[in-house]
Coordinates of C-alpha atoms in Angstrom, one line a residue:
X1 CA 41.5 -55.2 -23.2
X2 CA 44.0 -54.7 -26.1
X3 CA 46.6 -56.8 -24.2
X4 CA 44.1 -59.6 -23.7
X5 CA 43.3 -59.5 -27.4
X6 CA 46.9 -59.8 -28.4
X7 CA 47.4 -62.7 -25.9
X8 CA 44.4 -64.5 -27.3
X9 CA 45.6 -64.0 -30.8
X10 CA 49.1 -65.4 -29.9
X11 CA 47.5 -68.4 -28.2
X12 CA 45.1 -69.2 -31.1
X13 CA 47.9 -68.5 -33.6
X14 CA 50.0 -71.2 -31.9
X15 CA 47.1 -73.6 -32.1
X16 CA 46.5 -72.8 -35.7
X17 CA 50.2 -73.2 -36.5
X18 CA 50.2 -76.7 -35.0
X19 CA 47.2 -77.7 -36.9
X20 CA 48.6 -76.3 -40.2
X21 CA 51.7 -78.5 -39.7
X22 CA 49.4 -81.4 -39.2
X23 CA 47.7 -80.6 -42.5
X24 CA 50.9 -80.6 -44.4
X25 CA 52.3 -83.8 -42.9
X26 CA 49.3 -86.2 -42.4
X27 CA 46.5 -87.7 -44.3
X28 CA 43.2 -88.4 -42.4
X29 CA 40.7 -91.0 -43.5
X30 CA 37.0 -90.8 -42.7
X31 CA 34.7 -93.7 -42.3
X32 CA 31.5 -94.0 -44.2
X33 CA 29.2 -94.8 -41.3
X34 CA 30.2 -92.1 -38.8
X35 CA 27.7 -89.7 -37.4
X36 CA 27.7 -86.4 -39.4
X37 CA 26.1 -84.2 -42.0
X38 CA 24.4 -86.1 -44.8
X39 CA 25.7 -85.1 -48.2
X40 CA 25.4 -86.6 -51.6
X41 CA 25.4 -90.4 -51.4
X42 CA 24.7 -90.4 -47.7
X43 CA 21.6 -90.3 -45.5
X44 CA 21.2 -89.3 -41.8
X45 CA 19.2 -92.2 -40.3
X46 CA 17.4 -91.7 -36.9
X47 CA 16.8 -94.9 -34.9
X48 CA 13.9 -95.0 -32.5
X49 CA 13.8 -98.1 -30.2
X50 CA 11.1 -98.9 -27.7
X51 CA 11.1 -101.6 -25.0
X52 CA 7.8 -103.5 -25.3
X53 CA 8.7 -106.5 -23.1
X54 CA 6.5 -107.6 -20.3
X55 CA 8.9 -107.0 -17.5
X56 CA 11.5 -104.7 -19.1
X57 CA 14.4 -105.8 -21.2
X58 CA 17.3 -106.8 -18.9
X59 CA 20.1 -106.2 -21.3
X60 CA 22.1 -103.0 -21.7
X61 CA 23.4 -103.3 -25.2
X62 CA 23.0 -105.0 -28.6
X63 CA 24.6 -104.5 -32.1
X64 CA 22.7 -104.0 -35.3
X65 CA 24.6 -104.8 -38.6
X66 CA 23.1 -103.7 -41.9
X67 CA 24.1 -105.0 -45.3
X68 CA 22.8 -104.2 -48.8
X69 CA 21.5 -107.0 -51.0
X70 CA 24.8 -107.2 -52.9
X71 CA 26.9 -107.4 -49.8
X72 CA 29.1 -104.5 -50.9
X73 CA 27.9 -101.9 -48.4
X74 CA 27.7 -102.7 -44.7
X75 CA 27.8 -101.0 -41.4
X76 CA 26.9 -101.5 -37.7
X77 CA 26.1 -99.6 -34.5
X78 CA 26.2 -100.6 -30.9
X79 CA 22.9 -99.5 -29.3
X80 CA 22.9 -99.1 -25.6
X81 CA 20.1 -98.5 -23.0
X82 CA 21.7 -95.2 -22.3
X83 CA 21.6 -93.9 -25.9
X84 CA 18.3 -95.3 -27.1
X85 CA 15.5 -97.3 -25.5
X86 CA 16.4 -96.3 -22.0
X87 CA 16.8 -92.6 -22.8
X88 CA 13.8 -90.9 -24.1
X89 CA 15.6 -87.6 -24.6
X90 CA 18.3 -89.0 -26.9
X91 CA 17.9 -90.3 -30.5
X92 CA 20.7 -92.2 -32.2
X93 CA 21.5 -90.7 -35.7
X94 CA 23.9 -92.4 -38.0
X95 CA 25.1 -91.2 -41.4
X96 CA 24.8 -94.2 -43.8
X97 CA 25.6 -94.6 -47.5
X98 CA 22.7 -94.0 -49.9
X99 CA 20.6 -94.7 -51.8
X100 CA 20.5 -98.3 -50.6
X101 CA 18.0 -100.7 -49.1
X102 CA 19.6 -102.6 -46.2
X103 CA 18.7 -105.8 -44.4
X104 CA 19.5 -105.9 -40.7
X105 CA 20.8 -108.6 -38.3
X106 CA 21.1 -108.3 -34.6
X107 CA 23.7 -109.7 -32.2
X108 CA 24.3 -109.4 -28.5
X109 CA 20.6 -109.7 -27.5
X110 CA 19.8 -111.4 -24.2
X111 CA 18.3 -114.9 -24.5
X112 CA 14.5 -114.9 -24.8
X113 CA 14.2 -111.5 -26.6
X114 CA 14.0 -110.3 -30.2
X115 CA 13.7 -107.1 -32.2
X116 CA 10.9 -106.4 -34.6
X117 CA 9.9 -103.6 -36.9
X118 CA 7.6 -101.4 -34.8
X119 CA 5.3 -100.6 -37.7
X120 CA 4.3 -104.1 -38.6
X121 CA 5.9 -106.3 -35.9
X122 CA 7.8 -108.1 -38.6
X123 CA 11.1 -109.8 -37.7
X124 CA 12.3 -109.4 -41.3
X125 CA 13.8 -106.0 -40.9
X126 CA 15.0 -103.7 -43.7
X127 CA 15.3 -99.9 -44.1
X128 CA 16.0 -97.6 -47.0
X129 CA 18.3 -94.7 -47.2
X130 CA 17.8 -91.7 -49.5
X131 CA 20.8 -89.7 -50.8
X132 CA 21.1 -86.3 -49.1
X133 CA 18.0 -86.8 -47.0
X134 CA 17.0 -88.1 -43.6
X135 CA 15.2 -91.3 -42.7
X136 CA 13.6 -92.7 -39.6
X137 CA 13.8 -96.4 -38.4
X138 CA 11.5 -97.8 -35.7
X139 CA 12.3 -101.0 -33.8
X140 CA 10.8 -102.6 -30.7
X141 CA 12.2 -105.1 -28.3
X142 CA 9.8 -108.0 -27.6
X143 CA 9.8 -111.2 -25.6
X144 CA 10.7 -113.9 -28.0
X145 CA 7.4 -115.8 -27.3
X146 CA 5.3 -112.8 -28.0
X147 CA 4.4 -113.0 -31.7
X148 CA 1.2 -110.9 -31.7
X149 CA 2.1 -108.1 -29.2
X150 CA 0.9 -104.6 -29.3
X151 CA 2.9 -101.4 -29.0
X152 CA 2.4 -99.6 -25.8
X153 CA 3.1 -102.2 -23.1
X154 CA 1.5 -102.1 -19.7
X155 CA 1.9 -99.7 -16.8
X156 CA 0.1 -98.0 -14.0
X157 CA -1.5 -95.7 -16.6
X158 CA -2.8 -98.5 -18.8
X159 CA -6.4 -98.1 -17.6
X160 CA -6.5 -94.4 -18.5
X161 CA -9.1 -93.9 -21.2
X162 CA -7.9 -92.1 -24.3
X163 CA -10.4 -89.7 -25.8
X164 CA -10.8 -89.7 -29.6
X165 CA -12.2 -86.2 -29.7
X166 CA -9.9 -83.2 -30.0
X167 CA -10.5 -80.7 -27.2
X168 CA -8.0 -78.3 -28.8
X169 CA -10.1 -78.1 -32.0
X170 CA -13.3 -77.8 -30.0
X171 CA -11.8 -74.9 -27.9
X172 CA -10.6 -73.2 -31.1
X173 CA -14.0 -73.5 -32.8
X174 CA -15.8 -72.2 -29.7
X175 CA -13.5 -69.3 -29.3
X176 CA -13.2 -70.0 -25.6
X177 CA -9.7 -68.7 -25.1
X178 CA -7.9 -65.8 -23.4
X179 CA -5.5 -64.2 -25.9
X180 CA -2.4 -62.4 -24.7
X181 CA -0.3 -62.5 -27.9
X182 CA -2.3 -61.8 -31.0
X183 CA 0.6 -62.5 -33.4
X184 CA 1.2 -65.9 -31.9
X185 CA -2.6 -66.7 -32.0
X186 CA -2.7 -65.9 -35.7
X187 CA 0.2 -68.3 -36.4
X188 CA -1.5 -71.0 -34.2
X189 CA -4.9 -70.7 -35.8
X190 CA -3.4 -71.0 -39.3
X191 CA -1.6 -74.1 -38.1
X192 CA -4.7 -75.7 -36.7
X193 CA -6.7 -74.8 -39.8
X194 CA -4.2 -76.5 -42.0
X195 CA -3.7 -79.7 -39.9
X196 CA -7.1 -80.3 -38.4
X197 CA -8.1 -82.8 -41.0
X198 CA -5.5 -85.3 -39.8
X199 CA -7.2 -85.7 -36.4
X200 CA -9.5 -88.6 -37.6
X201 CA -7.4 -89.9 -40.5
X202 CA -6.3 -93.5 -40.5
X203 CA -3.5 -92.7 -42.9
X204 CA -2.2 -90.0 -40.6
X205 CA -2.5 -92.2 -37.6
X206 CA -0.1 -94.7 -39.2
X207 CA 2.2 -92.0 -40.6
X208 CA 2.5 -89.6 -37.7
X209 CA 0.0 -89.7 -34.8
X210 CA 0.9 -93.2 -33.7
X211 CA 4.3 -91.7 -32.5
X212 CA 2.4 -89.9 -29.7
X213 CA 0.9 -93.2 -28.6
X214 CA 4.2 -95.1 -28.6
X215 CA 6.2 -92.4 -26.8
X216 CA 3.4 -90.7 -24.9
X217 CA 4.0 -92.2 -21.5
X218 CA 7.8 -92.5 -21.6
X219 CA 8.6 -89.0 -23.0
X220 CA 5.7 -86.6 -23.6
X221 CA 3.6 -87.0 -20.5
X222 CA 6.5 -86.2 -18.2
X223 CA 7.2 -83.1 -20.3
X224 CA 3.5 -82.0 -20.0
X225 CA 3.7 -82.4 -16.2
X226 CA 6.9 -80.4 -16.0
X227 CA 6.3 -77.6 -18.4
X228 CA 2.6 -76.9 -18.1
X229 CA 1.4 -75.3 -14.9
X230 CA -1.0 -77.7 -13.2
X231 CA -0.4 -80.3 -15.9
X232 CA -0.3 -84.0 -15.0
X233 CA 0.8 -87.1 -16.8
X234 CA -2.7 -88.6 -16.5
X235 CA -4.2 -85.5 -18.1
X236 CA -1.8 -85.8 -21.1
X237 CA -2.4 -89.5 -21.5
X238 CA -6.2 -89.0 -21.6
X239 CA -5.8 -86.7 -24.6
X240 CA -6.5 -87.6 -28.2
X241 CA -3.4 -88.4 -30.2
X242 CA -4.0 -85.3 -32.3
X243 CA -4.0 -83.1 -29.2
X244 CA -0.8 -84.8 -28.0
X245 CA 0.7 -84.0 -31.4
X246 CA -0.3 -80.3 -31.1
X247 CA 1.0 -80.0 -27.6
X248 CA 4.3 -81.7 -28.3
X249 CA 5.2 -80.1 -31.6
X250 CA 4.0 -76.5 -30.8
X251 CA 5.4 -76.2 -27.3
X252 CA 6.5 -79.2 -25.2
X253 CA 9.5 -80.2 -27.4
X254 CA 10.8 -76.6 -27.4
X255 CA 10.3 -76.3 -23.6
X256 CA 12.2 -79.6 -23.1
X257 CA 15.0 -78.4 -25.4
X258 CA 15.4 -75.1 -23.5
X259 CA 15.3 -76.9 -20.2
X260 CA 18.0 -79.5 -21.0
X261 CA 21.0 -77.3 -20.2
X262 CA 22.1 -77.8 -23.8
X263 CA 20.5 -74.7 -25.3
X264 CA 23.1 -74.4 -28.0
X265 CA 22.6 -77.9 -29.2
X266 CA 19.0 -77.1 -30.3
X267 CA 19.1 -73.3 -30.8
X268 CA 22.8 -72.4 -31.3
X269 CA 22.2 -72.1 -35.0
X270 CA 19.3 -72.6 -37.5
X271 CA 21.1 -75.7 -38.7
X272 CA 21.1 -77.1 -35.2
X273 CA 17.5 -76.3 -34.9
X274 CA 16.6 -78.2 -38.0
X275 CA 18.8 -81.2 -37.2
X276 CA 17.5 -81.6 -33.6
X277 CA 14.0 -80.3 -33.7
X278 CA 12.3 -80.1 -37.1
X279 CA 13.9 -82.6 -39.4
X280 CA 12.6 -85.8 -37.7
X281 CA 9.0 -84.4 -37.5
X282 CA 9.1 -83.3 -41.2
X283 CA 10.4 -86.8 -42.1
X284 CA 7.4 -88.4 -40.3
X285 CA 5.0 -85.9 -41.9
X286 CA 6.3 -86.9 -45.3
X287 CA 5.2 -90.5 -44.6
X288 CA 1.7 -89.4 -45.6
X289 CA 0.6 -89.0 -49.2
X290 CA -0.9 -85.5 -48.8
X291 CA 1.7 -84.0 -46.5
X292 CA 2.5 -80.7 -48.2
X293 CA -0.1 -78.5 -46.4
X294 CA 0.8 -80.0 -43.0
X295 CA 4.5 -79.7 -43.5
X296 CA 4.1 -76.0 -44.6
X297 CA 2.0 -75.2 -41.6
X298 CA 4.2 -77.0 -39.2
X299 CA 7.4 -75.3 -40.4
X300 CA 5.7 -71.9 -40.4
X301 CA 4.9 -72.3 -36.7
X302 CA 8.3 -73.8 -36.0
X303 CA 10.1 -70.9 -37.5
X304 CA 8.0 -68.5 -35.5
X305 CA 8.8 -70.4 -32.3
X306 CA 12.5 -70.5 -33.2
X307 CA 12.6 -66.7 -33.6
X308 CA 10.7 -66.3 -30.3
X309 CA 13.2 -68.5 -28.5
X310 CA 16.2 -66.7 -30.0
X311 CA 14.8 -63.4 -28.9
X312 CA 13.5 -64.4 -25.4
X313 CA 15.5 -67.5 -24.4
X314 CA 12.3 -69.6 -23.9
X315 CA 9.4 -70.8 -26.0
X316 CA 5.8 -69.7 -26.3
X317 CA 2.9 -72.0 -25.3
X318 CA 0.5 -71.6 -28.2
X319 CA -2.2 -73.8 -26.7
X320 CA -2.6 -71.6 -23.6
X321 CA -1.4 -68.5 -25.4
X322 CA 1.2 -67.6 -22.8
X323 CA 5.0 -68.0 -22.4
X324 CA 7.1 -70.7 -20.8
X325 CA 7.8 -68.4 -17.9
X326 CA 4.0 -67.8 -17.4
X327 CA 3.7 -71.6 -17.1
X328 CA 5.8 -71.3 -13.9
X329 CA 8.9 -72.7 -15.6
X330 CA 12.4 -71.4 -14.9
X331 CA 15.4 -71.4 -17.2
X332 CA 18.7 -73.2 -16.6
X333 CA 21.6 -70.8 -15.6
X334 CA 23.2 -71.3 -19.0
X335 CA 20.3 -69.6 -20.8
X336 CA 19.6 -66.8 -18.2
X337 CA 22.7 -64.7 -18.8
X338 CA 22.4 -61.7 -21.0
X339 CA 23.6 -61.9 -24.5
X340 CA 25.6 -58.6 -24.5
X341 CA 28.9 -60.0 -23.3
X342 CA 28.5 -63.2 -25.4
X343 CA 27.9 -61.1 -28.5
X344 CA 31.0 -59.1 -27.7
X345 CA 33.0 -62.3 -27.2
X346 CA 31.8 -63.7 -30.5
X347 CA 32.8 -60.5 -32.3
X348 CA 36.2 -60.6 -30.8
X349 CA 36.8 -64.2 -31.7
X350 CA 35.7 -63.5 -35.3
X351 CA 38.1 -60.5 -35.4
X352 CA 41.0 -62.7 -34.2
X353 CA 40.1 -65.4 -36.7
X354 CA 40.1 -62.9 -39.6
X355 CA 43.5 -61.6 -38.5
X356 CA 45.0 -65.0 -38.3
X357 CA 43.7 -66.0 -41.7
X358 CA 45.1 -62.7 -43.2
X359 CA 48.5 -63.7 -42.0
X360 CA 48.5 -67.1 -43.7
X361 CA 50.0 -67.5 -47.1
X362 CA 47.8 -68.3 -50.1
X363 CA 49.3 -71.8 -50.2
X364 CA 48.5 -72.4 -46.5
X365 CA 44.9 -71.1 -47.0
X366 CA 44.5 -73.3 -50.0
X367 CA 45.8 -76.3 -48.1
X368 CA 43.5 -75.6 -45.1
X369 CA 40.4 -75.2 -47.3
X370 CA 41.2 -78.0 -49.7
X371 CA 41.1 -75.6 -52.6
X372 CA 44.1 -77.1 -54.5
X373 CA 44.5 -78.8 -57.8
X374 CA 44.8 -82.5 -57.2
X375 CA 44.3 -85.7 -59.1
X376 CA 41.0 -87.5 -58.9
X377 CA 42.7 -90.3 -57.0
X378 CA 44.1 -87.9 -54.4
X379 CA 40.8 -86.3 -53.8
X380 CA 39.1 -89.6 -53.2
X381 CA 41.5 -90.5 -50.4
X382 CA 42.1 -87.2 -48.7
X383 CA 39.0 -84.9 -49.1
X384 CA 37.2 -86.5 -46.2
X385 CA 40.3 -86.2 -44.0
X386 CA 40.8 -82.5 -45.0
X387 CA 37.2 -81.8 -44.0
X388 CA 37.8 -83.3 -40.6
X389 CA 40.9 -81.2 -40.1
X390 CA 39.0 -78.0 -41.0
X391 CA 36.3 -79.0 -38.5
X392 CA 39.1 -79.6 -35.9
X393 CA 40.5 -76.1 -36.6
X394 CA 37.2 -74.5 -36.0
X395 CA 36.6 -76.5 -32.8
X396 CA 40.0 -75.5 -31.4
X397 CA 39.5 -71.9 -32.2
X398 CA 36.1 -71.8 -30.6
X399 CA 37.1 -73.9 -27.5
X400 CA 40.5 -72.2 -27.1
X401 CA 39.0 -68.7 -27.5
X402 CA 36.1 -69.6 -25.2
X403 CA 38.4 -70.9 -22.5
X404 CA 40.5 -67.8 -22.7
X405 CA 37.5 -65.5 -22.4
X406 CA 36.2 -67.6 -19.5
X407 CA 39.5 -67.3 -17.6
X408 CA 39.6 -63.6 -18.4
X409 CA 36.2 -63.1 -16.8
X410 CA 37.1 -65.1 -13.8
X411 CA 40.0 -62.7 -13.0

C-alpha cells in the first residue's frame, strides 16, 4: 500500500511539474461566451427549445446569434437536435456577459420553419441577462405558415383529458395515505401547505406550471412510467398541472438523475446539485410576484431529498411515501458500489495533493493560485487563463489519481 502511495505521488508529481512549467511559459485566454460558472458581469443562461411543428422539424442544427442594442457585446451558439429539442434530458447552458438585454437572430434553419418566443409566440426575440445570476430562455420551432399555433403539438395522447382538480391535495386533505417515513411526510406536508395556493393561479400557470404542459409528454410522462410502480404515461398526462409539478419536483427529477448513470453530475457535490437540479426550478419560481414562500418550501424539500440521496444512493417518493427501490426501480452499477473504498481513495488523493503542494516553493504556489502582485493590465489579460490552468491541474490530479487507483484495484 505504501509503495502504491509513493508511485501515485511520483506520477502525479510529474503531471504537476509539467503543468507548472506551462504556467510559467504560457498565457491562456478565456472567451466570454463559454459555458462555466457565472460570476460578476456574467449570467448562466439555460435554453429550452421545443419542436412544435406539425410533422417534426427535419433539420438537425441551427445557430442563434445574440447582440446587445449597442452592438458591442455579441455571442452565438450552435443548437443541435442532440443537445436541445431532440434530447429532453439535456439543457444547453451558456455563460453570457451581463447585465445586458440581447436581441437574437437565427441562421441555418431549414426552409419553411421559424423560431418564436415560447411564452408569447413572438418572432421578435430578446432575452435579458442578470449579473451573477441565472436566466431561462424558451424558444419553439414552428412551421413558417403557422402564426397562431399553440404549444403542445399533436400526438397519440392529444385526446387525453387533463383534470383541473388536484388529486394530490385531495388525498392530503382526506388523510388517505399509508405513511412509512414520518420525517419525510412532515417535510412533504409543509411543502404542500406552502405551495397549494398556486394550483389554481393564472399567474403561477404562466410563471411555472405551464412548463409541465410543454414538457409533460416528451420528458415527464416517460419518467413517471419508468420510476413509479404501475405508472403509465397516460395516467401522468391526465393529471392536473399542479400534480405534475409535485410529482416531477419532489421525486421524478431525482429518480431520473440517479438513473442516468451520471450520478456525480447531479449529486457529486452540493454545487452540482444546485446547478443541475434546483437552480432552473428556482429561476422559474422567481418569475411569479409572490414567490418567496414557494421557493423556501421547494428548497427545504430539495435539501431533504439531497441528503437522503447522499445517504442512500437513491431518492424518496414523497407522494407515495416510499423509496425509489420500493417503486421497483434498480440502481445503475455506478451507484450500487459501497462508499467505503471510494472514501479511502478520496482521502489518499487528498493526502498526496497536500504533500505535493507542501513541496512547491512559495513562488510556485503563488503562480499556480494567481496570488501575485501584477499590474491591472496584466490581470485583465491573464486572470481568466490562470483560472483555466488551475482547473486543468485539478482535473489532471483527479483523473490521474482515479486512473491509478482503478488500475491498482484491477490487479
